[in-house]
Amino acid sequence: NMQNSVEEARADAKSHIVTLSMLPSVATKWMAPRLERFARAHPNIDLRISATRNLVNFTAEGIDTAIRYGKGEWPGVIATSLGSETIQPVCTPEYARRLGLTTPEDLLRATLLRSDFAEDWQKWFAAAGISDVAIPRGPKLGDDTATLQAAIDHQGVALGRSMLVANDLETDRLVAPFPTILHASYSYWLVRPQSSNSRLHLSAVNAWIAEEFANDPAIFQKPGNTVRI
């Protein structure tokens, strides 16, 4: 009857919707430049992005799957490693020229933008062979996207996570003046609830994410088969 047909159509439309959660910085810097590629690969999937810094409640918030940044130690979920990244100073070509950034010591004259991840300026200077120096204070922005935008606006030098700055480095909005890198202590994980259903479209989204990470030159640890629960 008509009622059943309407309900079936609604159920079918809902099965095409996949809601994916990730950090705002990952949504802006990694996912946004890939939206057209995703749409071409999966024209029948209605992808919804939930950009939040909070750990989502999958059921309560209607989230199907998530990209999380951490150590994979979240209870009650299935977490599959997607890979990790490197961290190094980035700024605009103009800023590097203006300050004459030719050696790591020159950064002591720069405005050093700060982020809230574990790899900080002290660790980077130590890796570059500079210790026992007074590292200048710099503004701390609560979000990686804001920090990188400040760098793009010539406001200073940021510690850029390789996956988030790849597009800006490729387009010369930013440069990495020094080769010294830090290896991030956190990794990216594909996370889904233990009760996750095996909808065809959801499986396709998860497979697409894993493939994008595997082919991303900014990611240095390729996905393993390790699944933690």
PDB file of C-alpha atoms in Angstrom, residues 75-206:
ATOM      1  CA  PRO A  75      36.560   2.103  25.420  1.00  0.00           C
ATOM      2  CA  GLY A  76      33.562   0.534  23.734  1.00  0.00           C
ATOM      3  CA  VAL A  77      34.634   1.160  20.145  1.00  0.00           C
ATOM      4  CA  ILE A  78      36.538  -0.568  17.359  1.00  0.00           C
ATOM      5  CA  ALA A  79      39.584   1.518  16.402  1.00  0.00           C
ATOM      6  CA  THR A  80      41.655   0.781  13.302  1.00  0.00           C
ATOM      7  CA  SER A  81      44.971   2.559  12.784  1.00  0.00           C
ATOM      8  CA  LEU A  82      45.046   4.908   9.786  1.00  0.00           C
ATOM      9  CA  GLY A  83      48.572   6.235  10.270  1.00  0.00           C
ATOM     10  CA  SER A  84      50.570   9.004  11.902  1.00  0.00           C
ATOM     11  CA  GLU A  85      52.326  12.179  10.842  1.00  0.00           C
ATOM     12  CA  THR A  86      55.331  14.426  11.271  1.00  0.00           C
ATOM     13  CA  ILE A  87      55.538  17.944  12.662  1.00  0.00           C
ATOM     14  CA  GLN A  88      57.774  20.837  11.561  1.00  0.00           C
ATOM     15  CA  PRO A  89      57.788  24.655  11.522  1.00  0.00           C
ATOM     16  CA  VAL A  90      55.789  26.323   8.727  1.00  0.00           C
ATOM     17  CA  CYS A  91      55.273  29.948   7.727  1.00  0.00           C
ATOM     18  CA  THR A  92      54.631  31.962   4.584  1.00  0.00           C
ATOM     19  CA  PRO A  93      57.475  32.496   2.086  1.00  0.00           C
ATOM     20  CA  GLU A  94      57.146  36.244   2.730  1.00  0.00           C
ATOM     21  CA  TYR A  95      57.497  35.810   6.499  1.00  0.00           C
ATOM     22  CA  ALA A  96      60.583  33.599   6.047  1.00  0.00           C
ATOM     23  CA  ARG A  97      62.146  36.250   3.760  1.00  0.00           C
ATOM     24  CA  ARG A  98      61.222  39.153   6.013  1.00  0.00           C
ATOM     25  CA  LEU A  99      62.844  37.556   9.064  1.00  0.00           C
ATOM     26  CA  GLY A 100      65.711  35.995   7.113  1.00  0.00           C
ATOM     27  CA  LEU A 101      64.996  32.467   8.366  1.00  0.00           C
ATOM     28  CA  THR A 102      68.124  30.612   7.275  1.00  0.00           C
ATOM     29  CA  THR A 103      69.093  28.695  10.435  1.00  0.00           C
ATOM     30  CA  PRO A 104      66.919  27.257  13.245  1.00  0.00           C
ATOM     31  CA  GLU A 105      68.393  29.877  15.625  1.00  0.00           C
ATOM     32  CA  ASP A 106      66.699  32.555  13.508  1.00  0.00           C
ATOM     33  CA  LEU A 107      63.360  31.293  14.802  1.00  0.00           C
ATOM     34  CA  LEU A 108      64.240  32.753  18.190  1.00  0.00           C
ATOM     35  CA  ARG A 109      63.485  36.148  16.586  1.00  0.00           C
ATOM     36  CA  ALA A 110      60.132  34.995  15.214  1.00  0.00           C
ATOM     37  CA  THR A 111      56.635  34.981  16.654  1.00  0.00           C
ATOM     38  CA  LEU A 112      56.184  31.322  17.554  1.00  0.00           C
ATOM     39  CA  LEU A 113      52.532  30.317  17.336  1.00  0.00           C
ATOM     40  CA  ARG A 114      51.611  27.633  19.840  1.00  0.00           C
ATOM     41  CA  SER A 115      49.230  24.680  19.664  1.00  0.00           C
ATOM     42  CA  ASP A 116      47.897  22.284  22.263  1.00  0.00           C
ATOM     43  CA  PHE A 117      49.461  19.028  21.068  1.00  0.00           C
ATOM     44  CA  ALA A 118      52.335  17.276  22.842  1.00  0.00           C
ATOM     45  CA  GLU A 119      55.045  18.220  20.340  1.00  0.00           C
ATOM     46  CA  ASP A 120      55.972  21.769  21.317  1.00  0.00           C
ATOM     47  CA  TRP A 121      58.639  24.317  20.382  1.00  0.00           C
ATOM     48  CA  GLN A 122      60.964  23.162  23.155  1.00  0.00           C
ATOM     49  CA  LYS A 123      60.996  19.647  21.699  1.00  0.00           C
ATOM     50  CA  TRP A 124      61.532  20.939  18.177  1.00  0.00           C
ATOM     51  CA  PHE A 125      64.464  23.186  19.150  1.00  0.00           C
ATOM     52  CA  ALA A 126      66.021  20.255  21.038  1.00  0.00           C
ATOM     53  CA  ALA A 127      65.639  18.043  17.933  1.00  0.00           C
ATOM     54  CA  ALA A 128      67.308  20.813  15.887  1.00  0.00           C
ATOM     55  CA  GLY A 129      70.263  20.764  18.304  1.00  0.00           C
ATOM     56  CA  ILE A 130      69.369  23.941  20.185  1.00  0.00           C
ATOM     57  CA  SER A 131      68.924  23.621  23.917  1.00  0.00           C
ATOM     58  CA  ASP A 132      69.383  25.836  26.965  1.00  0.00           C
ATOM     59  CA  VAL A 133      67.899  28.851  25.183  1.00  0.00           C
ATOM     60  CA  ALA A 134      65.026  31.072  26.180  1.00  0.00           C
ATOM     61  CA  ILE A 135      62.246  30.243  23.740  1.00  0.00           C
ATOM     62  CA  PRO A 136      60.179  33.375  23.093  1.00  0.00           C
ATOM     63  CA  ARG A 137      56.572  33.347  24.183  1.00  0.00           C
ATOM     64  CA  GLY A 138      53.935  33.324  21.494  1.00  0.00           C
ATOM     65  CA  PRO A 139      50.144  33.345  21.244  1.00  0.00           C
ATOM     66  CA  LYS A 140      48.326  30.054  21.692  1.00  0.00           C
ATOM     67  CA  LEU A 141      45.225  29.445  19.621  1.00  0.00           C
ATOM     68  CA  GLY A 142      42.891  26.685  20.743  1.00  0.00           C
ATOM     69  CA  ASP A 143      42.405  25.155  17.319  1.00  0.00           C
ATOM     70  CA  ASP A 144      44.889  23.962  14.696  1.00  0.00           C
ATOM     71  CA  THR A 145      42.892  25.563  11.884  1.00  0.00           C
ATOM     72  CA  ALA A 146      43.109  28.980  13.567  1.00  0.00           C
ATOM     73  CA  THR A 147      46.833  28.519  14.248  1.00  0.00           C
ATOM     74  CA  LEU A 148      47.557  27.631  10.616  1.00  0.00           C
ATOM     75  CA  GLN A 149      45.388  30.504   9.406  1.00  0.00           C
ATOM     76  CA  ALA A 150      47.449  32.886  11.541  1.00  0.00           C
ATOM     77  CA  ALA A 151      50.594  31.517   9.876  1.00  0.00           C
ATOM     78  CA  ILE A 152      48.996  31.935   6.426  1.00  0.00           C
ATOM     79  CA  ASP A 153      48.220  35.540   7.413  1.00  0.00           C
ATOM     80  CA  HIS A 154      51.970  36.159   8.053  1.00  0.00           C
ATOM     81  CA  GLN A 155      51.495  36.365  11.827  1.00  0.00           C
ATOM     82  CA  GLY A 156      54.295  33.978  12.775  1.00  0.00           C
ATOM     83  CA  VAL A 157      55.606  30.428  12.540  1.00  0.00           C
ATOM     84  CA  ALA A 158      53.446  27.427  13.455  1.00  0.00           C
ATOM     85  CA  LEU A 159      54.332  23.831  14.186  1.00  0.00           C
ATOM     86  CA  GLY A 160      52.486  22.201  11.311  1.00  0.00           C
ATOM     87  CA  ARG A 161      51.161  18.647  11.403  1.00  0.00           C
ATOM     88  CA  SER A 162      52.082  17.132   8.042  1.00  0.00           C
ATOM     89  CA  MET A 163      48.578  15.997   7.118  1.00  0.00           C
ATOM     90  CA  LEU A 164      47.040  19.389   7.884  1.00  0.00           C
ATOM     91  CA  VAL A 165      49.655  21.502   6.075  1.00  0.00           C
ATOM     92  CA  ALA A 166      50.180  19.291   2.993  1.00  0.00           C
ATOM     93  CA  ASN A 167      47.794  21.271   0.793  1.00  0.00           C
ATOM     94  CA  ASP A 168      49.180  24.650   1.908  1.00  0.00           C
ATOM     95  CA  LEU A 169      52.772  23.501   1.275  1.00  0.00           C
ATOM     96  CA  GLU A 170      51.811  22.158  -2.151  1.00  0.00           C
ATOM     97  CA  THR A 171      50.241  25.469  -3.160  1.00  0.00           C
ATOM     98  CA  ASP A 172      53.091  27.551  -1.637  1.00  0.00           C
ATOM     99  CA  ARG A 173      50.803  29.307   0.825  1.00  0.00           C
ATOM    100  CA  LEU A 174      53.214  27.933   3.410  1.00  0.00           C
ATOM    101  CA  VAL A 175      56.834  26.756   3.353  1.00  0.00           C
ATOM    102  CA  ALA A 176      58.784  24.528   5.745  1.00  0.00           C
ATOM    103  CA  PRO A 177      62.103  26.404   6.086  1.00  0.00           C
ATOM    104  CA  PHE A 178      63.944  23.677   8.059  1.00  0.00           C
ATOM    105  CA  PRO A 179      64.122  19.900   7.529  1.00  0.00           C
ATOM    106  CA  THR A 180      64.097  18.902  11.223  1.00  0.00           C
ATOM    107  CA  ILE A 181      60.894  17.015  12.008  1.00  0.00           C
ATOM    108  CA  LEU A 182      59.230  15.564  15.067  1.00  0.00           C
ATOM    109  CA  HIS A 183      57.237  12.350  14.920  1.00  0.00           C
ATOM    110  CA  ALA A 184      53.763  12.863  16.348  1.00  0.00           C
ATOM    111  CA  SER A 185      52.974  10.842  19.460  1.00  0.00           C
ATOM    112  CA  TYR A 186      49.312  10.636  18.402  1.00  0.00           C
ATOM    113  CA  SER A 187      47.945   8.830  15.361  1.00  0.00           C
ATOM    114  CA  TYR A 188      44.779   8.908  13.294  1.00  0.00           C
ATOM    115  CA  TRP A 189      42.232   6.160  13.819  1.00  0.00           C
ATOM    116  CA  LEU A 190      39.059   5.059  12.088  1.00  0.00           C
ATOM    117  CA  VAL A 191      36.611   4.533  14.932  1.00  0.00           C
ATOM    118  CA  ARG A 192      33.187   2.963  14.921  1.00  0.00           C
ATOM    119  CA  PRO A 193      30.874   1.639  17.639  1.00  0.00           C
ATOM    120  CA  GLN A 194      31.070  -2.060  18.523  1.00  0.00           C
ATOM    121  CA  SER A 195      27.432  -2.325  17.518  1.00  0.00           C
ATOM    122  CA  SER A 196      28.253  -0.870  14.102  1.00  0.00           C
ATOM    123  CA  ASN A 197      26.036  -2.234  11.367  1.00  0.00           C
ATOM    124  CA  SER A 198      27.414  -3.415   8.068  1.00  0.00           C
ATOM    125  CA  ARG A 199      25.454  -1.125   5.751  1.00  0.00           C
ATOM    126  CA  LEU A 200      26.888  -1.147   2.258  1.00  0.00           C
ATOM    127  CA  HIS A 201      27.283   2.659   2.094  1.00  0.00           C
ATOM    128  CA  LEU A 202      28.927   2.840   5.531  1.00  0.00           C
ATOM    129  CA  SER A 203      31.413   0.140   4.536  1.00  0.00           C
ATOM    130  CA  ALA A 204      32.172   2.088   1.352  1.00  0.00           C
ATOM    131  CA  VAL A 205      32.899   5.285   3.316  1.00  0.00           C
ATOM    132  CA  ASN A 206      35.190   3.443   5.742  1.00  0.00           C
TER     133      ASN A 206
END
